[in-house]
Short mmCIF file of C-alpha atoms and ligand atoms in Angstrom, two decimals:
data_model
loop_
_atom_site.label_atom_id
_atom_site.label_comp_id
_atom_site.label_asym_id
_atom_site.label_seq_id
_atom_site.Cartn_x
_atom_site.Cartn_y
_atom_site.Cartn_z
CA MET A 1 -39.19 2.76 26.77
CA ASN A 2 -42.46 1.54 25.24
CA GLU A 3 -40.80 0.94 21.93
CA ARG A 4 -38.01 -1.09 23.48
CA ARG A 5 -40.61 -3.22 25.43
CA THR A 6 -42.38 -3.85 22.10
CA ILE A 7 -39.20 -5.00 20.60
CA ALA A 8 -38.31 -7.00 23.58
CA ARG A 9 -41.66 -8.67 23.78
CA VAL A 10 -41.26 -10.08 20.16
CA GLY A 11 -37.86 -11.44 21.37
CA GLN A 12 -35.67 -9.31 18.92
CA VAL A 13 -33.35 -7.74 21.40
CA LYS A 14 -30.79 -10.28 22.67
CA GLU A 15 -29.02 -9.42 25.88
CA ILE A 16 -25.42 -10.74 25.83
CA THR A 17 -22.68 -10.68 28.40
CA SER A 18 -20.62 -13.63 27.39
CA LEU A 19 -17.51 -13.33 25.01
CA SER A 20 -18.17 -16.93 23.78
CA ASN A 21 -21.72 -16.14 22.48
CA PRO A 22 -21.48 -17.26 18.71
CA ILE A 23 -22.82 -13.85 17.41
CA VAL A 24 -20.25 -11.90 19.46
CA LYS A 25 -17.56 -14.25 18.11
CA ASP A 26 -18.79 -13.50 14.63
CA VAL A 27 -18.86 -9.77 14.97
CA ARG A 28 -15.28 -9.80 16.63
CA GLY A 29 -14.25 -11.66 13.63
CA LEU A 30 -15.00 -8.70 11.56
CA GLN A 31 -11.86 -7.07 12.89
CA GLN A 32 -10.14 -9.45 10.33
CA LYS A 33 -10.19 -8.82 6.51
CA LYS A 34 -10.77 -12.47 5.88
CA HIS A 35 -14.16 -12.35 7.80
CA ARG A 36 -15.12 -9.25 6.37
CA ASP A 37 -14.55 -10.55 2.87
CA GLU A 38 -16.40 -13.87 3.61
CA SER A 39 -19.36 -12.16 5.17
CA GLY A 40 -19.35 -9.08 2.82
CA THR A 41 -19.98 -6.89 6.01
CA PHE A 42 -18.12 -4.42 8.31
CA LEU A 43 -18.36 -2.71 11.56
CA ALA A 44 -19.04 1.04 12.04
CA GLU A 45 -18.89 2.74 15.60
CA GLY A 46 -20.85 5.64 16.92
CA LEU A 47 -24.48 6.54 17.31
CA LYS A 48 -24.17 9.53 14.96
CA LEU A 49 -22.55 7.53 12.28
CA VAL A 50 -25.22 4.89 12.52
CA ILE A 51 -27.98 7.29 12.10
CA ASP A 52 -26.49 9.07 9.28
CA ALA A 53 -25.95 5.59 7.60
CA PHE A 54 -29.55 4.99 8.14
CA GLU A 55 -30.48 8.23 6.61
CA GLN A 56 -28.48 7.45 3.46
CA GLY A 57 -30.32 4.16 3.00
CA TRP A 58 -27.81 1.61 4.49
CA THR A 59 -29.29 -1.28 6.06
CA ILE A 60 -28.09 -2.45 9.54
CA ARG A 61 -27.44 -6.21 9.78
CA THR A 62 -26.74 -6.03 13.51
CA LEU A 63 -27.08 -3.13 15.81
CA ILE A 64 -25.18 -3.56 19.19
CA TYR A 65 -25.50 -1.04 22.21
CA ALA A 66 -24.23 -1.01 25.59
CA LYS A 67 -26.52 -1.86 28.31
CA ALA A 68 -26.00 1.59 29.70
CA ALA A 69 -27.62 3.12 26.56
CA ARG A 70 -30.78 1.30 27.12
CA GLY A 71 -33.77 3.61 27.42
CA LYS A 72 -32.07 6.42 25.51
CA PRO A 73 -34.85 7.50 23.16
CA VAL A 74 -32.61 7.80 20.06
CA VAL A 75 -30.99 4.43 20.80
CA GLU A 76 -34.50 2.88 21.22
CA GLU A 77 -35.56 4.47 17.78
CA VAL A 78 -32.38 3.03 15.98
CA ALA A 79 -33.14 -0.30 17.47
CA ALA A 80 -36.76 -0.24 16.44
CA LYS A 81 -35.94 0.78 12.83
CA THR A 82 -33.24 -2.01 12.83
CA VAL A 83 -35.76 -4.52 13.71
CA ALA A 84 -38.35 -3.23 11.33
CA ARG A 85 -35.95 -3.67 8.44
CA GLY A 86 -35.05 -7.26 9.58
CA GLY A 87 -31.91 -6.72 11.44
CA LEU A 88 -30.76 -8.04 14.74
CA VAL A 89 -30.42 -5.89 17.97
CA LEU A 90 -27.90 -6.91 20.69
CA GLU A 91 -27.71 -5.33 24.21
CA VAL A 92 -24.20 -6.12 25.55
CA SER A 93 -22.12 -5.56 28.51
CA GLU A 94 -19.21 -3.04 28.49
CA LYS A 95 -16.73 -6.06 28.43
CA VAL A 96 -18.28 -7.33 25.21
CA LEU A 97 -18.22 -4.02 23.55
CA THR A 98 -14.61 -3.38 24.53
CA ALA A 99 -13.70 -6.85 23.00
CA ILE A 100 -15.48 -6.22 19.76
CA THR A 101 -14.00 -2.72 19.25
CA ARG A 102 -10.60 -3.41 20.90
CA ARG A 103 -10.97 -0.15 22.68
CA ASP A 104 -10.91 0.72 26.26
CA ASN A 105 -13.78 3.39 26.13
CA PRO A 106 -15.87 2.05 23.21
CA GLN A 107 -18.77 3.92 21.66
CA ALA A 108 -22.11 3.01 23.25
CA VAL A 109 -23.55 2.03 19.77
CA ILE A 110 -21.86 -0.05 16.97
CA ALA A 111 -23.42 -1.73 13.98
CA VAL A 112 -22.70 -4.32 11.23
CA PHE A 113 -23.43 -3.14 7.70
CA ASP A 114 -23.18 -4.85 4.26
CA GLN A 115 -20.11 -3.49 2.28
CA GLN A 116 -21.07 -1.81 -0.92
CA PHE A 117 -18.90 -1.48 -3.98
CA LYS A 118 -20.03 0.17 -7.25
CA PRO A 119 -19.02 -1.77 -10.36
CA LEU A 120 -16.47 0.17 -12.30
CA SER A 121 -18.50 -0.14 -15.46
CA ALA A 122 -21.34 1.67 -13.74
CA ILE A 123 -19.14 4.80 -13.29
CA ARG A 124 -19.84 7.41 -15.95
CA PRO A 125 -18.24 10.69 -14.91
CA GLN A 126 -20.46 13.64 -15.81
CA ASP A 127 -19.51 17.17 -16.46
CA GLY A 128 -18.56 19.11 -13.30
CA GLU A 129 -17.65 16.02 -11.50
CA THR A 130 -14.23 15.13 -9.92
CA TRP A 131 -13.41 11.48 -9.07
CA VAL A 132 -10.44 10.19 -7.21
CA ALA A 133 -8.40 7.16 -8.14
CA LEU A 134 -5.94 5.64 -5.76
CA ASP A 135 -3.10 3.32 -6.88
CA ARG A 136 -2.40 0.62 -4.19
CA VAL A 137 -3.14 2.81 -1.16
CA ARG A 138 -1.70 0.99 1.87
CA ASP A 139 -2.38 2.99 4.96
CA PRO A 140 -5.92 2.71 6.32
CA GLY A 141 -5.68 6.05 7.98
CA ASN A 142 -4.66 7.48 4.68
CA LEU A 143 -7.58 5.78 2.80
CA GLY A 144 -10.15 6.96 5.54
CA THR A 145 -8.83 10.47 5.46
CA ILE A 146 -9.04 10.63 1.70
CA ILE A 147 -12.54 9.34 1.76
CA ARG A 148 -13.53 12.04 4.25
CA THR A 149 -11.78 14.67 2.40
CA ALA A 150 -13.39 13.74 -0.90
CA ASP A 151 -16.72 13.88 0.67
CA ALA A 152 -15.91 17.31 1.93
CA ALA A 153 -14.61 18.49 -1.32
CA GLY A 154 -17.79 17.51 -3.17
CA ALA A 155 -16.04 14.56 -5.03
CA SER A 156 -18.22 12.07 -6.82
CA GLY A 157 -16.51 8.88 -5.60
CA ILE A 158 -13.20 6.90 -5.30
CA ILE A 159 -11.78 4.26 -7.54
CA LEU A 160 -9.34 1.91 -5.61
CA ILE A 161 -6.71 0.48 -8.08
CA GLY A 162 -4.82 -2.80 -7.50
CA GLU A 163 -3.93 -4.23 -4.19
CA THR A 164 -5.21 -1.74 -1.65
CA VAL A 165 -5.91 -1.63 1.95
CA ASP A 166 -9.50 -2.66 2.83
CA PRO A 167 -11.70 0.62 2.94
CA PHE A 168 -13.98 -1.36 5.39
CA SER A 169 -11.32 -2.09 8.04
CA MET A 170 -12.21 -0.55 11.35
CA GLU A 171 -9.25 1.89 11.15
CA ALA A 172 -10.22 3.06 7.76
CA VAL A 173 -13.86 3.30 8.65
CA ARG A 174 -13.01 5.42 11.81
CA ALA A 175 -10.82 7.72 9.78
CA THR A 176 -13.64 8.45 7.42
CA MET A 177 -15.84 9.89 10.22
CA GLY A 178 -18.95 8.46 8.53
CA SER A 179 -18.08 9.63 4.86
CA VAL A 180 -17.58 5.91 4.11
CA PHE A 181 -21.53 5.90 3.88
CA SER A 182 -21.71 8.82 1.27
CA MET A 183 -18.78 8.21 -0.94
CA PRO A 184 -19.11 5.71 -3.69
CA LEU A 185 -16.26 3.19 -3.86
CA ALA A 186 -15.19 1.03 -6.74
CA ARG A 187 -12.32 -1.38 -7.35
CA ALA A 188 -10.23 -2.10 -10.30
CA SER A 189 -7.06 -3.54 -11.50
CA ALA A 190 -4.61 -1.11 -13.26
CA ALA A 191 -5.52 -2.80 -16.59
CA ASP A 192 -9.22 -2.58 -15.91
CA PHE A 193 -8.83 1.08 -14.86
CA LEU A 194 -6.91 2.07 -18.25
CA ALA A 195 -9.50 0.15 -20.27
CA TRP A 196 -12.27 2.11 -18.46
CA LYS A 197 -10.49 5.43 -18.93
CA ALA A 198 -10.30 4.83 -22.59
CA LYS A 199 -14.16 4.92 -22.81
CA ALA A 200 -15.08 7.04 -19.69
CA GLY A 201 -14.70 10.52 -21.36
CA ALA A 202 -12.91 11.95 -18.39
CA SER A 203 -9.67 13.65 -18.21
CA ILE A 204 -7.17 11.58 -16.02
CA VAL A 205 -4.97 13.99 -14.10
CA GLY A 206 -2.00 11.93 -12.50
CA THR A 207 -0.18 13.54 -9.69
CA HIS A 208 3.52 13.02 -9.76
CA LEU A 209 6.67 14.45 -8.30
CA LYS A 210 7.95 14.80 -11.69
CA GLY A 211 4.84 16.20 -13.13
CA SER A 212 5.25 18.64 -15.87
CA VAL A 213 2.18 20.79 -15.08
CA ASP A 214 1.53 22.91 -12.09
CA TYR A 215 -1.72 21.59 -10.41
CA ARG A 216 -3.22 25.14 -10.41
CA THR A 217 -3.19 25.50 -14.20
CA ILE A 218 -5.09 22.29 -14.91
CA ASP A 219 -8.23 22.62 -16.67
CA TYR A 220 -10.81 20.78 -14.33
CA LYS A 221 -13.82 22.26 -15.89
CA SER A 222 -14.31 21.37 -19.53
CA ARG A 223 -14.34 17.48 -19.00
CA PRO A 224 -15.10 15.49 -15.90
CA THR A 225 -11.75 14.83 -14.09
CA VAL A 226 -10.25 11.86 -12.35
CA ILE A 227 -7.37 12.76 -10.01
CA LEU A 228 -5.10 9.86 -9.97
CA MET A 229 -2.78 9.49 -6.79
CA GLY A 230 0.19 7.24 -6.59
CA ASN A 231 1.21 4.68 -3.80
CA GLU A 232 2.61 6.03 -0.61
CA GLN A 233 6.02 4.62 -1.09
CA ALA A 234 6.62 4.07 -4.65
CA GLY A 235 4.44 6.82 -6.43
CA LEU A 236 2.69 6.07 -9.67
CA PRO A 237 3.91 3.22 -11.75
CA ASP A 238 4.94 3.89 -15.41
CA ASP A 239 1.84 2.21 -16.94
CA LEU A 240 -0.59 4.35 -14.97
CA ALA A 241 1.43 7.43 -15.33
CA GLU A 242 1.66 6.97 -19.10
CA GLY A 243 -2.25 6.49 -19.29
CA CYS A 244 -2.68 9.93 -17.73
CA ASP A 245 -3.73 12.93 -19.90
CA GLN A 246 -1.61 15.22 -17.72
CA LEU A 247 0.77 14.68 -14.89
CA ALA A 248 0.50 17.44 -12.23
CA ARG A 249 2.87 18.55 -9.74
CA ILE A 250 2.27 20.56 -6.40
CA PRO A 251 5.15 22.76 -6.15
CA GLN A 252 6.62 22.50 -2.63
CA ALA A 253 9.00 24.63 -0.47
CA GLY A 254 11.38 23.36 2.28
CA ARG A 255 13.21 19.90 2.44
CA ALA A 256 10.30 17.47 2.39
CA ASP A 257 10.61 15.03 -0.65
CA SER A 258 6.93 14.82 -1.12
CA LEU A 259 3.49 15.48 0.47
CA ASN A 260 1.61 12.90 2.57
CA LEU A 261 -0.88 11.05 0.18
CA ALA A 262 -3.94 12.20 1.98
CA ILE A 263 -2.76 15.71 2.19
CA ALA A 264 -1.82 15.81 -1.64
CA THR A 265 -5.30 14.41 -2.54
CA GLY A 266 -6.82 17.18 -0.43
CA VAL A 267 -4.91 19.86 -2.14
CA MET A 268 -5.95 18.53 -5.53
CA LEU A 269 -9.51 18.12 -4.71
CA PHE A 270 -10.04 21.57 -3.13
CA GLU A 271 -8.19 23.06 -6.21
CA ALA A 272 -10.47 21.32 -8.55
CA ARG A 273 -13.44 22.53 -6.45
CA ARG A 274 -12.07 26.17 -6.50
CA HIS A 275 -12.00 25.88 -10.38
CA LEU A 276 -15.43 24.34 -10.50
CA LEU A 277 -17.45 26.68 -8.06
CA SER A 278 -17.69 30.30 -7.98
CA PHE A 279 -16.89 31.78 -4.50
CA ASP A 280 -20.43 32.00 -3.55
CA GLU A 281 -21.30 28.58 -4.53
CA ALA A 282 -18.47 27.31 -2.33
CA GLN A 283 -19.64 29.26 0.66
CA ALA A 284 -23.25 27.85 0.43
N1 SAM B 301 8.48 8.44 -3.16
C1 SAM B 301 7.20 8.56 -3.76
C2 SAM B 301 7.31 9.00 -5.23
O1 SAM B 301 8.47 9.10 -5.59
O2 SAM B 301 6.34 9.45 -5.80
C3 SAM B 301 6.27 9.55 -2.90
C4 SAM B 301 4.91 9.25 -2.98
S1 SAM B 301 3.90 10.48 -2.18
C5 SAM B 301 4.12 10.16 -0.49
C6 SAM B 301 2.37 9.77 -2.56
C7 SAM B 301 1.59 10.25 -3.69
O3 SAM B 301 1.13 11.65 -3.35
C8 SAM B 301 2.46 10.60 -4.97
O4 SAM B 301 2.47 9.37 -5.79
C9 SAM B 301 1.57 11.71 -5.68
O5 SAM B 301 0.36 11.10 -6.05
C10 SAM B 301 1.12 12.60 -4.40
N2 SAM B 301 2.04 13.59 -4.17
C11 SAM B 301 2.74 13.81 -3.06
N3 SAM B 301 3.44 15.00 -3.05
C12 SAM B 301 3.13 15.44 -4.31
C13 SAM B 301 3.61 16.57 -5.06
N4 SAM B 301 4.31 17.60 -4.46
N5 SAM B 301 3.16 16.79 -6.35
C14 SAM B 301 2.29 15.98 -6.87
N6 SAM B 301 1.88 14.85 -6.33
C15 SAM B 301 2.30 14.58 -4.92
#
């Protein structure tokens, strides 16, 4: 409580109940890509996620919490840290939180962060590393799930190729379950990716329904690996497929034509992890 009083005294917690408040309007605007692109920011929901982000060095631009969360020590602590690092803290009504998140039962804490993309030129895959490259991924749920899965599989980061869904949309961020804060993301055109690949020293393993190599027999160890996944509808286009060192196939049973993109990415990443780590290391 004392901490909050200190913050409130210096006028840095704004109490807002009106949907027409300009700050609330700006934050609500972040539901749209146009506004996220213009501001270079995005919204993430949930106290745990906000704390994780803080711990990983992300800066909160605006912290928003429900009036009902006032006085909770952990919320007060995050609010104090936000103010200390130059951020804004808003205490809002349930109605405002619902409008911002478009959810009936919104999380009690949400926050606005700066987007972060790593320049492709700064990515230099090292031995033992596995990266993921995604060609024109369209579905935010797939992208969020892939970011979460890549994090869990120990991948080093994700390269988004071509016109992709926004990794910082609310739906994608929700699906990452916080891994958006720990997985480096880069963007590239197909041409830039192919030019980068020529110098990166990594083995590019494309995944393709007509791949000639069983994914279990790939050498994931002697060079860093980039696992390249195709678009949900169209699969990998010829130019990207031809740029791969190998095209891998995951043999399937049954009548399904293909695996879901996120599932296929998970299968590939955990196979690479199995090759890279001994059983004991994987358990640790
Ligand atoms: N109709 C698309 C096609 O012809 O490629 C299906 C695309 S699939 C839904 C999306 C991506 O997941 C594929 O481009 C590939 O990268 C990967 N994928 C799915 N099932 C796979 C499999 N059995 N073997 C290798 N890659 C697979």
